[in-house]
Amino acid sequence: MKKRIVVSGLGIVSPIGIGKDKFAQNLKAGKSGVSLIEHFDTKDFSTKIAGVVKDFNPEQRIDKKKIKRMARFAQIGFYAACEAIEDSKLDLSKENLSRIGVITGTGMGGLGVMEEEVATLIARGPKRVSPFLIPMIISNMLPGEIAIKFGFTGPNYTTTSACSSSNHALGDAMKVLQAGEADVMISGGSESVISPLGLAGFCSMKALSQNNDHPQEASRPFDQNRDGFVMGEGAGIVVLETLEHAQARGAKIYAELIGFGASDDAYHITAPDPDGRAAILAMEAAIKSAQIAPHEIDYINAHGTSTTLNDKIETFAIKKVFGAHAKDIPISSTKSMTGHLLGGAAGVELIAIIVSIQGGFIHPTINYQTPDPECDLDYVPNVARERQINIAISNSLGFGGHNTTLVVKKYD
């Protein structure tokens, strides 16, 4: 028998709210966090909008001196981790810290810092480059900083697989706990690359929506008039524990992780396989590892990026996996509100599922106005739906063909 793995703490920093309560409120209300970019000049960019985290004050949880030595993705992720650990009510004075580990995901780490320091190198020479450049840009610094703060000496690393990074981290953390290598794991992901270079790169790929005049309507997954994704930033971090450890300390349990599947398209560096074969494999593997039947899934949090190819192919893959049952499964895209948080997306979307389970609702896919004949499932358009969720899956499909599916169950 596999050890049962439960979620006992939630921490979130997102474009639609910091903290689980505000996030849940805005998620249910269908509030968009997308706006015009204001922290740098976008005059020469084809896209001028993003899901930027507003009102973020790292000094609430991070020492001022340390803030200057942490890239924004690490600040956001560290803040969310502190919030999750506090929410879990772990008494670290009573824990074996060698049995607590950290695995988080990110796609590009401290890209903004690298950009700034390259400019310094060119303008002022190598001696003026920050001595903190390397530790600020490397993606593993977030779990390292969390471990240093709390003294966790268990398994500790970062997963990087583009938009699947956080789901890979959560899947690995779940396996570490199931294998008995730890009692508690801090996991999820963080991303913040809304910088001139990051935006320019995605603009050049023609991957982004250019609906600059109506920012809050730009991310429109599964809608026939979708024209690309909207960049976002944020972090979703959770505390995972074995069930016996959580019960022994009397922890509040939010949900249970019961399955995980992963695959790769082996097709193209950015475009998904038009046959959706590997996305199908990931969902099937997750369902098999959860030891459930496909008809038991009653909600899907889709990857749902608002790009022409992703939404069509994800819909096709879902229909192949679930057959006739696909028409009966409510599906929604958190990205319609937050934008695409890239490597941090799946951590935030897991928390979206959990607060929906807790609140008895399914959040909407906002901006769904014109049905697409090739996207013909139930995407919970525009308005939240009161509904009890028992078992849900979360899909993440990343550049490089990386596909991951996590299975989440209401705790019983």
XYZ file of C-alpha atoms in Angstrom, residues 205-409:
205
model
C 7.532 33.971 -30.849
C 4.102 35.518 -31.554
C 2.796 33.522 -28.587
C 1.113 36.398 -26.723
C -2.269 38.057 -26.974
C -2.138 41.564 -28.430
C -5.498 42.633 -27.029
C -3.848 45.608 -25.345
C -6.965 47.789 -25.407
C -8.917 45.332 -23.267
C -6.389 43.705 -20.914
C -8.909 41.930 -18.687
C -10.513 40.303 -21.723
C -7.253 39.189 -23.358
C -6.885 35.741 -21.794
C -9.782 33.790 -23.259
C -9.070 30.032 -23.178
C -11.137 27.847 -25.514
C -12.858 30.882 -27.090
C -12.793 30.963 -30.872
C -11.285 34.476 -30.845
C -8.344 33.676 -28.568
C -5.115 35.177 -29.910
C -2.404 33.971 -27.540
C -1.608 33.686 -23.870
C -1.014 36.465 -21.360
C 2.173 36.368 -19.276
C 1.669 36.224 -15.519
C 3.759 35.949 -12.371
C 3.177 34.386 -8.996
C 3.758 31.450 -6.685
C 1.719 28.628 -5.235
C 3.372 26.624 -2.445
C 1.816 23.849 -0.362
C 2.804 21.751 2.636
C 2.534 18.035 1.882
C 2.634 15.347 4.563
C 2.081 11.647 4.909
C -1.376 11.061 6.306
C -0.035 9.399 9.439
C 2.245 12.355 10.186
C -0.590 14.846 9.684
C -2.959 12.839 11.857
C -0.381 12.385 14.608
C -0.024 16.146 15.004
C -3.723 16.909 14.544
C -3.238 18.897 11.335
C -6.043 20.418 9.301
C -6.148 18.501 6.024
C -7.255 20.362 2.906
C -7.063 17.609 0.286
C -5.202 14.495 -0.781
C -2.833 13.924 -3.724
C -3.535 10.472 -5.123
C -1.914 10.274 -8.553
C 0.643 11.696 -10.947
C 1.550 11.073 -14.566
C 4.191 12.518 -16.881
C 5.193 12.161 -20.522
C 6.827 13.993 -23.409
C 5.551 14.675 -26.916
C 8.966 14.067 -28.518
C 7.632 16.261 -31.306
C 8.613 19.977 -31.278
C 10.299 22.529 -28.994
C 7.204 24.715 -28.650
C 4.243 23.290 -30.578
C 2.201 20.456 -29.067
C 1.843 17.149 -30.900
C -1.304 17.579 -33.023
C -2.400 14.046 -32.112
C -2.150 14.795 -28.386
C -0.656 11.340 -27.820
C 1.657 12.199 -24.942
C -0.894 14.445 -23.214
C -3.205 11.440 -23.329
C -0.436 9.269 -21.860
C 0.113 11.682 -18.953
C -3.577 11.742 -18.023
C -3.890 7.972 -18.350
C -0.761 7.402 -16.243
C -2.049 9.742 -13.515
C -5.424 8.015 -13.401
C -3.735 4.608 -13.272
C -1.387 5.650 -10.452
C -4.405 6.993 -8.521
C -6.066 3.585 -8.893
C -9.325 5.091 -10.035
C -11.464 4.881 -13.164
C -11.748 7.774 -15.638
C -15.458 8.224 -14.896
C -14.603 9.069 -11.266
C -12.999 12.378 -12.340
C -15.555 15.133 -11.811
C -13.485 18.261 -12.565
C -10.520 19.196 -14.759
C -8.343 22.248 -14.187
C -7.068 22.569 -17.731
C -3.724 23.850 -18.923
C -5.967 26.173 -20.945
C -3.476 28.744 -22.157
C -5.640 30.707 -24.622
C -3.437 29.730 -27.567
C -4.956 28.320 -30.737
C -3.060 25.029 -30.694
C -2.985 24.232 -26.964
C -6.699 24.614 -26.299
C -7.730 22.600 -29.362
C -5.291 19.763 -28.694
C -5.944 19.628 -24.943
C -9.668 19.362 -25.685
C -8.972 16.551 -28.162
C -6.801 14.699 -25.618
C -9.442 14.992 -22.898
C -12.048 13.503 -25.236
C -9.731 10.609 -26.079
C -9.077 9.828 -22.392
C -12.626 10.212 -21.096
C -14.728 9.262 -24.100
C -18.422 10.063 -23.707
C -17.795 11.126 -20.078
C -15.760 14.128 -21.322
C -18.982 16.000 -22.127
C -20.083 15.665 -18.494
C -16.881 16.935 -16.847
C -16.709 20.641 -15.935
C -13.414 22.116 -17.133
C -11.986 25.510 -16.297
C -8.827 27.492 -16.881
C -7.388 29.494 -13.985
C -5.192 31.241 -16.571
C -8.239 33.095 -17.869
C -7.920 35.206 -14.689
C -4.250 35.048 -13.677
C -2.606 34.866 -17.068
C -0.038 32.114 -17.611
C 2.347 31.868 -14.652
C 4.669 29.612 -16.667
C 6.747 27.481 -14.272
C 4.660 28.689 -11.332
C 1.288 27.915 -12.928
C 0.640 24.409 -11.617
C 1.347 25.360 -7.997
C -1.251 28.129 -8.186
C -3.679 25.872 -10.052
C -3.405 23.140 -7.414
C -4.420 25.704 -4.818
C -7.267 26.792 -7.122
C -8.524 23.209 -7.068
C -8.142 22.921 -3.303
C -9.993 26.137 -2.440
C -12.709 25.061 -4.883
C -13.018 21.701 -3.117
C -13.161 23.491 0.215
C -15.692 26.061 -0.998
C -17.944 23.727 -2.969
C -17.630 25.563 -6.284
C -16.014 25.331 -9.698
C -14.423 28.554 -10.820
C -15.267 29.952 -14.244
C -13.285 30.271 -17.429
C -13.808 33.981 -17.963
C -13.946 35.783 -21.310
C -15.593 32.802 -22.996
C -17.902 34.462 -25.534
C -17.675 32.694 -28.889
C -17.679 28.875 -28.944
C -15.017 27.171 -31.036
C -16.302 24.063 -32.885
C -13.000 22.330 -32.076
C -13.321 23.186 -28.366
C -16.723 21.748 -27.587
C -16.666 20.726 -23.916
C -18.064 22.299 -20.745
C -15.616 25.087 -19.852
C -17.792 26.629 -17.087
C -18.104 29.904 -18.990
C -17.890 33.214 -17.144
C -19.782 32.360 -13.950
C -18.747 30.068 -11.088
C -20.840 26.979 -10.504
C -21.878 25.613 -7.124
C -20.654 22.038 -7.214
C -19.031 19.544 -4.891
C -15.735 18.220 -6.235
C -14.578 14.784 -5.142
C -11.723 14.017 -7.569
C -10.038 16.486 -9.925
C -7.080 16.516 -12.257
C -4.706 19.366 -13.066
C -3.008 19.388 -16.469
C 0.238 21.196 -17.319
C 1.723 21.021 -20.813
C 5.077 22.734 -21.356
C 7.474 23.801 -24.102
C 9.750 20.900 -24.964
C 6.695 18.643 -25.006
C 6.577 18.124 -21.235
C 3.161 16.912 -20.045
C 2.103 16.365 -16.436
C -1.164 15.505 -14.724
C -1.812 15.603 -10.971
C -4.834 13.908 -9.367
C -6.367 15.637 -6.332
C -9.043 14.156 -4.070
